[in-house]
PDB file of C-alpha atoms in Angstrom:
ATOM      1  CA  MET A   1     -30.111 101.211 -80.779  1.00 75.00           C
ATOM      2  CA  LYS A   2     -29.636  99.713 -77.364  1.00 86.00           C
ATOM      3  CA  ARG A   3     -29.057  96.151 -78.696  1.00 89.00           C
ATOM      4  CA  TYR A   4     -26.466  97.411 -80.952  1.00 90.00           C
ATOM      5  CA  LEU A   5     -24.835  99.217 -78.145  1.00 91.00           C
ATOM      6  CA  VAL A   6     -24.795  96.019 -76.015  1.00 93.00           C
ATOM      7  CA  ALA A   7     -23.594  93.950 -78.731  1.00 92.00           C
ATOM      8  CA  LEU A   8     -20.657  96.286 -79.773  1.00 93.00           C
ATOM      9  CA  VAL A   9     -19.869  96.598 -75.921  1.00 93.00           C
ATOM     10  CA  ALA A  10     -19.813  92.612 -76.159  1.00 94.00           C
ATOM     11  CA  LEU A  11     -17.646  92.505 -79.043  1.00 93.00           C
ATOM     12  CA  THR A  12     -15.143  94.818 -77.421  1.00 92.00           C
ATOM     13  CA  LEU A  13     -15.048  93.061 -74.254  1.00 92.00           C
ATOM     14  CA  LEU A  14     -14.707  89.582 -76.102  1.00 91.00           C
ATOM     15  CA  LEU A  15     -11.727  91.035 -78.161  1.00 88.00           C
ATOM     16  CA  ALA A  16     -10.221  92.549 -75.014  1.00 85.00           C
ATOM     17  CA  ILE A  17     -10.246  89.104 -73.113  1.00 87.00           C
ATOM     18  CA  VAL A  18      -8.892  87.513 -76.200  1.00 84.00           C
ATOM     19  CA  SER A  19      -5.953  89.676 -76.517  1.00 81.00           C
ATOM     20  CA  VAL A  20      -5.151  89.385 -72.776  1.00 81.00           C
ATOM     21  CA  ALA A  21      -5.704  85.654 -72.962  1.00 82.00           C
ATOM     22  CA  VAL A  22      -3.441  85.305 -75.971  1.00 78.00           C
ATOM     23  CA  LYS A  23      -0.592  87.420 -74.505  1.00 74.00           C
ATOM     24  CA  PRO A  24       1.140  84.777 -72.455  1.00 77.00           C
ATOM     25  CA  ILE A  25       1.277  82.637 -75.570  1.00 78.00           C
ATOM     26  CA  ALA A  26       2.627  85.225 -77.802  1.00 69.00           C
ATOM     27  CA  PRO A  27       3.934  88.177 -75.919  1.00 67.00           C
ATOM     28  CA  GLN A  28       5.809  89.509 -78.886  1.00 67.00           C
ATOM     29  CA  ILE A  29       2.324  89.536 -81.174  1.00 66.00           C
ATOM     30  CA  ILE A  30       0.158  91.014 -78.725  1.00 68.00           C
ATOM     31  CA  LEU A  31       0.798  94.420 -77.662  1.00 71.00           C
ATOM     32  CA  PRO A  32      -0.521  96.438 -74.809  1.00 74.00           C
ATOM     33  CA  VAL A  33      -2.238  98.815 -77.000  1.00 80.00           C
ATOM     34  CA  ASN A  34      -4.332  95.901 -78.597  1.00 79.00           C
ATOM     35  CA  ILE A  35      -6.941  96.444 -75.737  1.00 82.00           C
ATOM     36  CA  LEU A  36      -7.161 100.352 -76.346  1.00 87.00           C
ATOM     37  CA  LEU A  37      -7.323  99.656 -80.232  1.00 90.00           C
ATOM     38  CA  ALA A  38     -10.798  97.477 -79.486  1.00 89.00           C
ATOM     39  CA  VAL A  39     -11.867 100.484 -77.582  1.00 91.00           C
ATOM     40  CA  TYR A  40     -10.687 103.110 -80.532  1.00 94.00           C
ATOM     41  CA  PHE A  41     -12.819 100.526 -83.066  1.00 94.00           C
ATOM     42  CA  ALA A  42     -15.837 100.363 -80.816  1.00 94.00           C
ATOM     43  CA  VAL A  43     -15.932 104.158 -80.458  1.00 95.00           C
ATOM     44  CA  ILE A  44     -15.441 104.957 -84.280  1.00 96.00           C
ATOM     45  CA  THR A  45     -17.973 102.354 -85.404  1.00 94.00           C
ATOM     46  CA  GLY A  46     -20.579 103.358 -82.894  1.00 94.00           C
ATOM     47  CA  VAL A  47     -20.249 106.893 -83.862  1.00 94.00           C
ATOM     48  CA  GLN A  48     -20.809 106.115 -87.648  1.00 93.00           C
ATOM     49  CA  HIS A  49     -23.588 103.796 -86.799  1.00 92.00           C
ATOM     50  CA  PHE A  50     -25.376 106.583 -84.942  1.00 92.00           C
ATOM     51  CA  ILE A  51     -24.590 108.856 -88.012  1.00 91.00           C
ATOM     52  CA  VAL A  52     -25.764 106.346 -90.484  1.00 90.00           C
ATOM     53  CA  VAL A  53     -28.761 105.363 -88.872  1.00 89.00           C
ATOM     54  CA  LYS A  54     -30.025 108.576 -87.759  1.00 89.00           C
ATOM     55  CA  SER A  55     -29.665 109.522 -91.366  1.00 87.00           C
ATOM     56  CA  PHE A  56     -31.729 106.660 -92.501  1.00 84.00           C
ATOM     57  CA  TYR A  57     -34.284 107.462 -90.323  1.00 83.00           C
ATOM     58  CA  LYS A  58     -34.146 111.091 -90.959  1.00 86.00           C
ATOM     59  CA  SER A  59     -34.165 111.012 -94.907  1.00 83.00           C
ATOM     60  CA  PRO A  60     -33.919 107.642 -96.483  1.00 77.00           C
ATOM     61  CA  ARG A  61     -33.007 109.290 -99.796  1.00 82.00           C
ATOM     62  CA  ARG A  62     -30.043 110.802 -98.534  1.00 86.00           C
ATOM     63  CA  PHE A  63     -28.882 107.535 -96.498  1.00 84.00           C
ATOM     64  CA  VAL A  64     -26.615 106.195 -99.286  1.00 87.00           C
ATOM     65  CA  GLN A  65     -24.588 109.758 -99.441  1.00 91.00           C
ATOM     66  CA  ILE A  66     -24.320 109.879 -95.505  1.00 90.00           C
ATOM     67  CA  PHE A  67     -23.072 106.161 -95.638  1.00 90.00           C
ATOM     68  CA  LEU A  68     -20.414 106.610 -98.193  1.00 92.00           C
ATOM     69  CA  ALA A  69     -19.406 109.998 -96.805  1.00 93.00           C
ATOM     70  CA  SER A  70     -18.950 108.448 -93.294  1.00 93.00           C
ATOM     71  CA  THR A  71     -17.241 105.497 -94.656  1.00 92.00           C
ATOM     72  CA  VAL A  72     -14.600 107.631 -96.437  1.00 95.00           C
ATOM     73  CA  ALA A  73     -14.312 109.774 -93.125  1.00 95.00           C
ATOM     74  CA  THR A  74     -13.667 107.029 -91.204  1.00 95.00           C
ATOM     75  CA  LEU A  75     -11.293 105.328 -93.541  1.00 95.00           C
ATOM     76  CA  PHE A  76      -9.314 108.540 -93.507  1.00 96.00           C
ATOM     77  CA  ILE A  77      -9.202 108.436 -89.475  1.00 96.00           C
ATOM     78  CA  HIS A  78      -7.880 104.947 -89.496  1.00 96.00           C
ATOM     79  CA  LEU A  79      -5.453 105.437 -91.822  1.00 96.00           C
ATOM     80  CA  ALA A  80      -4.306 108.704 -89.849  1.00 96.00           C
ATOM     81  CA  VAL A  81      -4.224 106.596 -86.702  1.00 94.00           C
ATOM     82  CA  LEU A  82      -2.302 103.818 -88.243  1.00 94.00           C
ATOM     83  CA  ALA A  83       0.348 106.230 -90.010  1.00 94.00           C
ATOM     84  CA  PHE A  84       1.044 108.158 -86.665  1.00 94.00           C
ATOM     85  CA  TYR A  85       1.293 104.872 -84.515  1.00 92.00           C
ATOM     86  CA  LEU A  86       3.724 103.412 -87.148  1.00 92.00           C
ATOM     87  CA  ILE A  87       5.958 106.088 -87.310  1.00 93.00           C
ATOM     88  CA  THR A  88       6.011 106.728 -83.493  1.00 92.00           C
ATOM     89  CA  HIS A  89       6.401 103.095 -82.779  1.00 88.00           C
ATOM     90  CA  LEU A  90       8.517 101.758 -85.711  1.00 89.00           C
ATOM     91  CA  ASN A  91       9.824  98.599 -83.591  1.00 87.00           C
ATOM     92  CA  GLU A  92       6.092  97.303 -83.276  1.00 85.00           C
ATOM     93  CA  ALA A  93       4.968  98.069 -86.666  1.00 86.00           C
ATOM     94  CA  ARG A  94       4.082  94.561 -87.749  1.00 86.00           C
ATOM     95  CA  SER A  95       2.348  93.449 -84.559  1.00 85.00           C
ATOM     96  CA  PHE A  96       0.451  96.438 -84.820  1.00 88.00           C
ATOM     97  CA  THR A  97      -0.463  96.444 -88.284  1.00 90.00           C
ATOM     98  CA  ILE A  98      -1.881  92.751 -88.052  1.00 88.00           C
ATOM     99  CA  ALA A  99      -3.838  93.685 -84.806  1.00 87.00           C
ATOM    100  CA  PHE A 100      -5.218  96.751 -86.907  1.00 91.00           C
ATOM    101  CA  ALA A 101      -6.001  94.690 -89.620  1.00 92.00           C
ATOM    102  CA  ILE A 102      -7.871  92.097 -87.473  1.00 90.00           C
ATOM    103  CA  GLY A 103      -9.777  94.763 -85.371  1.00 91.00           C
ATOM    104  CA  PHE A 104     -10.708  96.651 -88.736  1.00 94.00           C
ATOM    105  CA  ALA A 105     -11.884  93.445 -90.262  1.00 94.00           C
ATOM    106  CA  THR A 106     -13.911  92.612 -87.080  1.00 94.00           C
ATOM    107  CA  TYR A 107     -15.664  95.726 -86.570  1.00 94.00           C
ATOM    108  CA  LEU A 108     -16.307  96.199 -90.234  1.00 93.00           C
ATOM    109  CA  VAL A 109     -18.505  92.661 -90.392  1.00 95.00           C
ATOM    110  CA  PHE A 110     -19.916  93.802 -87.476  1.00 95.00           C
ATOM    111  CA  GLU A 111     -20.797  97.174 -88.615  1.00 93.00           C
ATOM    112  CA  THR A 112     -22.238  96.043 -91.756  1.00 91.00           C
ATOM    113  CA  THR A 113     -24.166  93.081 -90.243  1.00 92.00           C
ATOM    114  CA  ALA A 114     -25.832  95.639 -87.902  1.00 91.00           C
ATOM    115  CA  LEU A 115     -26.596  97.877 -90.485  1.00 89.00           C
ATOM    116  CA  VAL A 116     -28.301  95.455 -92.995  1.00 89.00           C
ATOM    117  CA  LEU A 117     -30.302  94.031 -90.061  1.00 89.00           C
ATOM    118  CA  THR A 118     -31.649  97.566 -89.395  1.00 84.00           C
ATOM    119  CA  VAL A 119     -32.404  98.446 -93.117  1.00 81.00           C
ATOM    120  CA  ASN A 120     -34.471  95.068 -93.409  1.00 85.00           C
ATOM    121  CA  LYS A 121     -36.233  95.597 -90.098  1.00 84.00           C
ATOM    122  CA  GLU A 122     -37.451  99.116 -91.372  1.00 79.00           C
ATOM    123  CA  LYS A 123     -38.153  97.613 -94.836  1.00 78.00           C
ATOM    124  CA  LYS A 124     -40.549  95.132 -93.447  1.00 82.00           C
ATOM    125  CA  LYS A 125     -42.085  97.544 -91.114  1.00 79.00           C
ATOM    126  CA  HIS A 126     -42.574  99.783 -93.953  1.00 72.00           C
ATOM    127  CA  GLN A 127     -44.278  96.930 -96.227  1.00 74.00           C
ATOM    128  CA  ALA A 128     -46.247  96.196 -93.162  1.00 74.00           C
ATOM    129  CA  GLU A 129     -47.730  99.384 -92.928  1.00 74.00           C
ATOM    130  CA  ALA A 130     -48.271  99.698 -96.686  1.00 69.00           C
ATOM    131  CA  GLY A 131     -50.140  96.323 -96.702  1.00 67.00           C
ATOM    132  CA  ARG A 132     -52.777  97.568 -94.204  1.00 61.00           C
TER     133      ARG A 132
END
């Protein structure tokens, strides 16, 4: 779990640095809220990962149910945040939607990769124990 948190923080810092570095080049595209968006995705992704991994270790049979439920809940949270921001900041809608989509895709790939690595690690561990 510690390696995951370090990687999550590193990804978030990387996205924040890229946002700050690109701002002078494209000030209309990069919004001040982009850094907060990276933090938002990091928190949501971290909480979702913690819940899913904890359920995997607690009851592997319920893992898929918990994974699907947390994914649906996360999607609804994302939709609510996106809708709220777009309603309150209509003039920044296009830039925010693009930044949100990039952040969503980035953290989705990160979370999926981390989850696959965790499950594969446990499978190998279980197979090694069964072979003894």
